[in-house]
Amino acid sequence: MERAATLGNEQAMNDTANYFHYGTGVEQDFAAESEWYRKSSESGNTVGMLEFGQNLLDGRGVTVDVERGVSLIRRSADAGNGRASNRLGHMYEYGNHVERNLVLATTYYGKSARAGYTWGMTNYGTALMLGQGIAKNEPEAVAWLTAGAERGDTLAMNN
């Protein structure tokens, strides 16, 4: 796997990073994990952008760099990564590493939902149900919460 990663295969870069993160077949090494996600990110891979960005926020294997971490997660979200859109929405909803902004939170939850990310569907549906950062729209909220529930999200099932 590491050979394919070294040759530039983005999926292999992400897989190698995961091996180092969990210590699967190698000694757990967060610096190596971050290095592989950095390489994946620099090749334009949205998963690499999200994961390296999160590592920069958490200081996992790298020095904390909030500005760069948020920027990478935003780039991933803006490139269509539903999980990154949901993560960025959560950051805006709670003011984690960014100024709290419910309109932006809901905007990114909506992008996440439309990208097919289950938790994004639930978060967007919840925002619509509550009128949080967006006009209240119960029929649309129910549709998104139902979609999240059908994909197994128990939070959506309980809303």
PDB file of C-alpha atoms in Angstrom:
ATOM      1  CA  MET A   1       0.000   0.000   0.000  1.00  0.00           C
ATOM      2  CA  GLU A   2       2.739   2.454   0.921  1.00  0.00           C
ATOM      3  CA  ARG A   3       4.389   1.835  -2.464  1.00  0.00           C
ATOM      4  CA  ALA A   4       1.206   2.848  -4.289  1.00  0.00           C
ATOM      5  CA  ALA A   5       0.949   5.877  -2.003  1.00  0.00           C
ATOM      6  CA  THR A   6       4.542   6.809  -2.771  1.00  0.00           C
ATOM      7  CA  LEU A   7       3.717   6.594  -6.479  1.00  0.00           C
ATOM      8  CA  GLY A   8       0.934   9.157  -6.017  1.00  0.00           C
ATOM      9  CA  ASN A   9      -2.221   7.066  -5.651  1.00  0.00           C
ATOM     10  CA  GLU A  10      -4.511   9.305  -3.568  1.00  0.00           C
ATOM     11  CA  GLN A  11      -6.627   6.474  -2.152  1.00  0.00           C
ATOM     12  CA  ALA A  12      -3.456   4.633  -1.158  1.00  0.00           C
ATOM     13  CA  MET A  13      -2.228   7.818   0.550  1.00  0.00           C
ATOM     14  CA  ASN A  14      -5.447   7.993   2.587  1.00  0.00           C
ATOM     15  CA  ASP A  15      -5.332   4.268   3.374  1.00  0.00           C
ATOM     16  CA  THR A  16      -1.696   4.532   4.475  1.00  0.00           C
ATOM     17  CA  ALA A  17      -2.600   7.491   6.700  1.00  0.00           C
ATOM     18  CA  ASN A  18      -5.368   5.381   8.268  1.00  0.00           C
ATOM     19  CA  TYR A  19      -2.949   2.522   8.911  1.00  0.00           C
ATOM     20  CA  PHE A  20      -0.681   4.894  10.808  1.00  0.00           C
ATOM     21  CA  HIS A  21      -3.635   6.430  12.660  1.00  0.00           C
ATOM     22  CA  TYR A  22      -4.934   3.091  13.951  1.00  0.00           C
ATOM     23  CA  GLY A  23      -1.637   1.197  14.060  1.00  0.00           C
ATOM     24  CA  THR A  24      -2.888  -1.363  11.536  1.00  0.00           C
ATOM     25  CA  GLY A  25       0.116  -3.437  10.483  1.00  0.00           C
ATOM     26  CA  VAL A  26       2.442  -0.605  11.536  1.00  0.00           C
ATOM     27  CA  GLU A  27       3.281   1.174  14.755  1.00  0.00           C
ATOM     28  CA  GLN A  28       0.753   3.926  15.467  1.00  0.00           C
ATOM     29  CA  ASP A  29       2.339   7.189  14.322  1.00  0.00           C
ATOM     30  CA  PHE A  30       0.267  10.372  14.119  1.00  0.00           C
ATOM     31  CA  ALA A  31       3.093  12.332  12.482  1.00  0.00           C
ATOM     32  CA  ALA A  32       3.219   9.771   9.645  1.00  0.00           C
ATOM     33  CA  GLU A  33      -0.587   9.830   9.431  1.00  0.00           C
ATOM     34  CA  SER A  34      -0.555  13.611   9.063  1.00  0.00           C
ATOM     35  CA  GLU A  35       2.232  13.482   6.492  1.00  0.00           C
ATOM     36  CA  TRP A  36       0.244  11.111   4.268  1.00  0.00           C
ATOM     37  CA  TYR A  37      -2.931  13.172   4.615  1.00  0.00           C
ATOM     38  CA  ARG A  38      -0.892  16.284   3.785  1.00  0.00           C
ATOM     39  CA  LYS A  39       0.363  14.634   0.593  1.00  0.00           C
ATOM     40  CA  SER A  40      -3.147  13.511  -0.313  1.00  0.00           C
ATOM     41  CA  SER A  41      -4.459  17.005   0.382  1.00  0.00           C
ATOM     42  CA  GLU A  42      -1.796  18.608  -1.774  1.00  0.00           C
ATOM     43  CA  SER A  43      -2.761  16.284  -4.626  1.00  0.00           C
ATOM     44  CA  GLY A  44      -6.308  17.690  -4.422  1.00  0.00           C
ATOM     45  CA  ASN A  45      -8.007  14.819  -2.608  1.00  0.00           C
ATOM     46  CA  THR A  46     -10.951  16.100  -0.555  1.00  0.00           C
ATOM     47  CA  VAL A  47     -10.658  13.345   2.070  1.00  0.00           C
ATOM     48  CA  GLY A  48      -6.998  14.248   2.543  1.00  0.00           C
ATOM     49  CA  MET A  49      -7.963  17.924   2.879  1.00  0.00           C
ATOM     50  CA  LEU A  50     -10.580  17.141   5.513  1.00  0.00           C
ATOM     51  CA  GLU A  51      -8.404  14.779   7.536  1.00  0.00           C
ATOM     52  CA  PHE A  52      -5.227  16.867   7.379  1.00  0.00           C
ATOM     53  CA  GLY A  53      -7.279  19.955   8.218  1.00  0.00           C
ATOM     54  CA  GLN A  54      -8.736  18.189  11.252  1.00  0.00           C
ATOM     55  CA  ASN A  55      -5.261  17.073  12.335  1.00  0.00           C
ATOM     56  CA  LEU A  56      -4.103  20.695  12.114  1.00  0.00           C
ATOM     57  CA  LEU A  57      -7.005  21.755  14.344  1.00  0.00           C
ATOM     58  CA  ASP A  58      -6.326  18.983  16.859  1.00  0.00           C
ATOM     59  CA  GLY A  59      -2.525  19.102  16.737  1.00  0.00           C
ATOM     60  CA  ARG A  60      -2.465  15.375  15.967  1.00  0.00           C
ATOM     61  CA  GLY A  61       0.984  14.653  14.572  1.00  0.00           C
ATOM     62  CA  VAL A  62       1.481  18.299  13.582  1.00  0.00           C
ATOM     63  CA  THR A  63       1.657  21.730  15.178  1.00  0.00           C
ATOM     64  CA  VAL A  64      -1.772  23.297  15.645  1.00  0.00           C
ATOM     65  CA  ASP A  65      -2.599  25.690  12.802  1.00  0.00           C
ATOM     66  CA  VAL A  66      -6.247  26.709  13.088  1.00  0.00           C
ATOM     67  CA  GLU A  67      -6.290  29.034  10.082  1.00  0.00           C
ATOM     68  CA  ARG A  68      -4.822  26.427   7.743  1.00  0.00           C
ATOM     69  CA  GLY A  69      -6.971  23.648   9.221  1.00  0.00           C
ATOM     70  CA  VAL A  70     -10.214  25.572   8.721  1.00  0.00           C
ATOM     71  CA  SER A  71      -9.107  26.568   5.221  1.00  0.00           C
ATOM     72  CA  LEU A  72      -8.486  22.946   4.213  1.00  0.00           C
ATOM     73  CA  ILE A  73     -11.804  21.755   5.613  1.00  0.00           C
ATOM     74  CA  ARG A  74     -13.563  24.603   3.769  1.00  0.00           C
ATOM     75  CA  ARG A  75     -11.773  23.694   0.508  1.00  0.00           C
ATOM     76  CA  SER A  76     -12.882  20.084   0.920  1.00  0.00           C
ATOM     77  CA  ALA A  77     -16.466  21.145   1.634  1.00  0.00           C
ATOM     78  CA  ASP A  78     -16.540  23.588  -1.261  1.00  0.00           C
ATOM     79  CA  ALA A  79     -15.246  20.815  -3.545  1.00  0.00           C
ATOM     80  CA  GLY A  80     -18.300  18.705  -2.657  1.00  0.00           C
ATOM     81  CA  ASN A  81     -17.158  16.488   0.226  1.00  0.00           C
ATOM     82  CA  GLY A  82     -20.340  15.923   2.249  1.00  0.00           C
ATOM     83  CA  ARG A  83     -18.531  14.907   5.422  1.00  0.00           C
ATOM     84  CA  ALA A  84     -16.385  18.060   5.269  1.00  0.00           C
ATOM     85  CA  SER A  85     -19.496  20.189   4.692  1.00  0.00           C
ATOM     86  CA  ASN A  86     -21.117  18.643   7.753  1.00  0.00           C
ATOM     87  CA  ARG A  87     -17.961  19.173   9.820  1.00  0.00           C
ATOM     88  CA  LEU A  88     -17.758  22.826   8.763  1.00  0.00           C
ATOM     89  CA  GLY A  89     -21.463  23.281   9.510  1.00  0.00           C
ATOM     90  CA  HIS A  90     -20.881  21.888  13.001  1.00  0.00           C
ATOM     91  CA  MET A  91     -17.924  24.240  13.487  1.00  0.00           C
ATOM     92  CA  TYR A  92     -20.097  27.238  12.544  1.00  0.00           C
ATOM     93  CA  GLU A  93     -23.052  26.047  14.631  1.00  0.00           C
ATOM     94  CA  TYR A  94     -20.983  25.786  17.806  1.00  0.00           C
ATOM     95  CA  GLY A  95     -18.294  28.389  17.117  1.00  0.00           C
ATOM     96  CA  ASN A  96     -15.466  25.835  17.118  1.00  0.00           C
ATOM     97  CA  HIS A  97     -12.371  27.404  15.494  1.00  0.00           C
ATOM     98  CA  VAL A  98     -14.617  29.910  13.657  1.00  0.00           C
ATOM     99  CA  GLU A  99     -17.014  32.652  14.698  1.00  0.00           C
ATOM    100  CA  ARG A 100     -20.438  31.182  15.420  1.00  0.00           C
ATOM    101  CA  ASN A 101     -22.734  31.747  12.431  1.00  0.00           C
ATOM    102  CA  LEU A 102     -25.993  29.810  12.162  1.00  0.00           C
ATOM    103  CA  VAL A 103     -26.636  30.908   8.577  1.00  0.00           C
ATOM    104  CA  LEU A 104     -23.287  29.471   7.447  1.00  0.00           C
ATOM    105  CA  ALA A 105     -23.841  26.391   9.619  1.00  0.00           C
ATOM    106  CA  THR A 106     -27.123  25.690   7.878  1.00  0.00           C
ATOM    107  CA  THR A 107     -25.651  26.478   4.464  1.00  0.00           C
ATOM    108  CA  TYR A 108     -22.958  23.836   4.959  1.00  0.00           C
ATOM    109  CA  TYR A 109     -25.396  21.339   6.484  1.00  0.00           C
ATOM    110  CA  GLY A 110     -27.508  21.781   3.345  1.00  0.00           C
ATOM    111  CA  LYS A 111     -24.491  21.153   1.100  1.00  0.00           C
ATOM    112  CA  SER A 112     -23.722  18.054   3.148  1.00  0.00           C
ATOM    113  CA  ALA A 113     -27.286  16.777   2.878  1.00  0.00           C
ATOM    114  CA  ARG A 114     -27.410  17.352  -0.879  1.00  0.00           C
ATOM    115  CA  ALA A 115     -24.082  15.506  -1.199  1.00  0.00           C
ATOM    116  CA  GLY A 116     -25.762  12.466   0.375  1.00  0.00           C
ATOM    117  CA  TYR A 117     -24.046  12.551   3.780  1.00  0.00           C
ATOM    118  CA  THR A 118     -26.417  11.036   6.351  1.00  0.00           C
ATOM    119  CA  TRP A 119     -25.520  13.224   9.339  1.00  0.00           C
ATOM    120  CA  GLY A 120     -25.747  16.276   7.088  1.00  0.00           C
ATOM    121  CA  MET A 121     -29.312  15.267   6.228  1.00  0.00           C
ATOM    122  CA  THR A 122     -30.176  15.040   9.909  1.00  0.00           C
ATOM    123  CA  ASN A 123     -28.477  18.312  10.811  1.00  0.00           C
ATOM    124  CA  TYR A 124     -30.063  20.150   7.880  1.00  0.00           C
ATOM    125  CA  GLY A 125     -33.483  18.696   8.670  1.00  0.00           C
ATOM    126  CA  THR A 126     -33.117  19.733  12.305  1.00  0.00           C
ATOM    127  CA  ALA A 127     -32.145  23.290  11.301  1.00  0.00           C
ATOM    128  CA  LEU A 128     -35.183  23.468   9.015  1.00  0.00           C
ATOM    129  CA  MET A 129     -37.449  22.126  11.755  1.00  0.00           C
ATOM    130  CA  LEU A 130     -36.196  24.705  14.264  1.00  0.00           C
ATOM    131  CA  GLY A 131     -35.769  27.586  11.831  1.00  0.00           C
ATOM    132  CA  GLN A 132     -32.121  27.767  12.878  1.00  0.00           C
ATOM    133  CA  GLY A 133     -30.160  29.877  10.389  1.00  0.00           C
ATOM    134  CA  ILE A 134     -32.864  29.356   7.789  1.00  0.00           C
ATOM    135  CA  ALA A 135     -36.616  29.911   7.482  1.00  0.00           C
ATOM    136  CA  LYS A 136     -38.582  27.219   9.276  1.00  0.00           C
ATOM    137  CA  ASN A 137     -39.885  24.646   6.778  1.00  0.00           C
ATOM    138  CA  GLU A 138     -41.454  21.610   8.424  1.00  0.00           C
ATOM    139  CA  PRO A 139     -42.315  19.641   5.245  1.00  0.00           C
ATOM    140  CA  GLU A 140     -38.745  19.936   3.948  1.00  0.00           C
ATOM    141  CA  ALA A 141     -37.404  19.212   7.439  1.00  0.00           C
ATOM    142  CA  VAL A 142     -39.429  16.007   7.618  1.00  0.00           C
ATOM    143  CA  ALA A 143     -38.163  14.953   4.185  1.00  0.00           C
ATOM    144  CA  TRP A 144     -34.509  15.399   5.211  1.00  0.00           C
ATOM    145  CA  LEU A 145     -34.986  13.799   8.632  1.00  0.00           C
ATOM    146  CA  THR A 146     -36.746  10.856   6.987  1.00  0.00           C
ATOM    147  CA  ALA A 147     -33.859  10.490   4.533  1.00  0.00           C
ATOM    148  CA  GLY A 148     -31.393  10.487   7.436  1.00  0.00           C
ATOM    149  CA  ALA A 149     -33.490   7.961   9.354  1.00  0.00           C
ATOM    150  CA  GLU A 150     -33.740   5.682   6.317  1.00  0.00           C
ATOM    151  CA  ARG A 151     -29.934   5.649   6.250  1.00  0.00           C
ATOM    152  CA  GLY A 152     -29.818   4.537   9.873  1.00  0.00           C
ATOM    153  CA  ASP A 153     -29.228   7.772  11.800  1.00  0.00           C
ATOM    154  CA  THR A 154     -30.960   7.216  15.146  1.00  0.00           C
ATOM    155  CA  LEU A 155     -30.984  10.957  15.903  1.00  0.00           C
ATOM    156  CA  ALA A 156     -33.054  11.495  12.752  1.00  0.00           C
ATOM    157  CA  MET A 157     -35.344   8.654  13.823  1.00  0.00           C
ATOM    158  CA  ASN A 158     -36.006  10.417  17.127  1.00  0.00           C
ATOM    159  CA  ASN A 159     -36.803  13.779  15.540  1.00  0.00           C
TER     160      ASN A 159
END
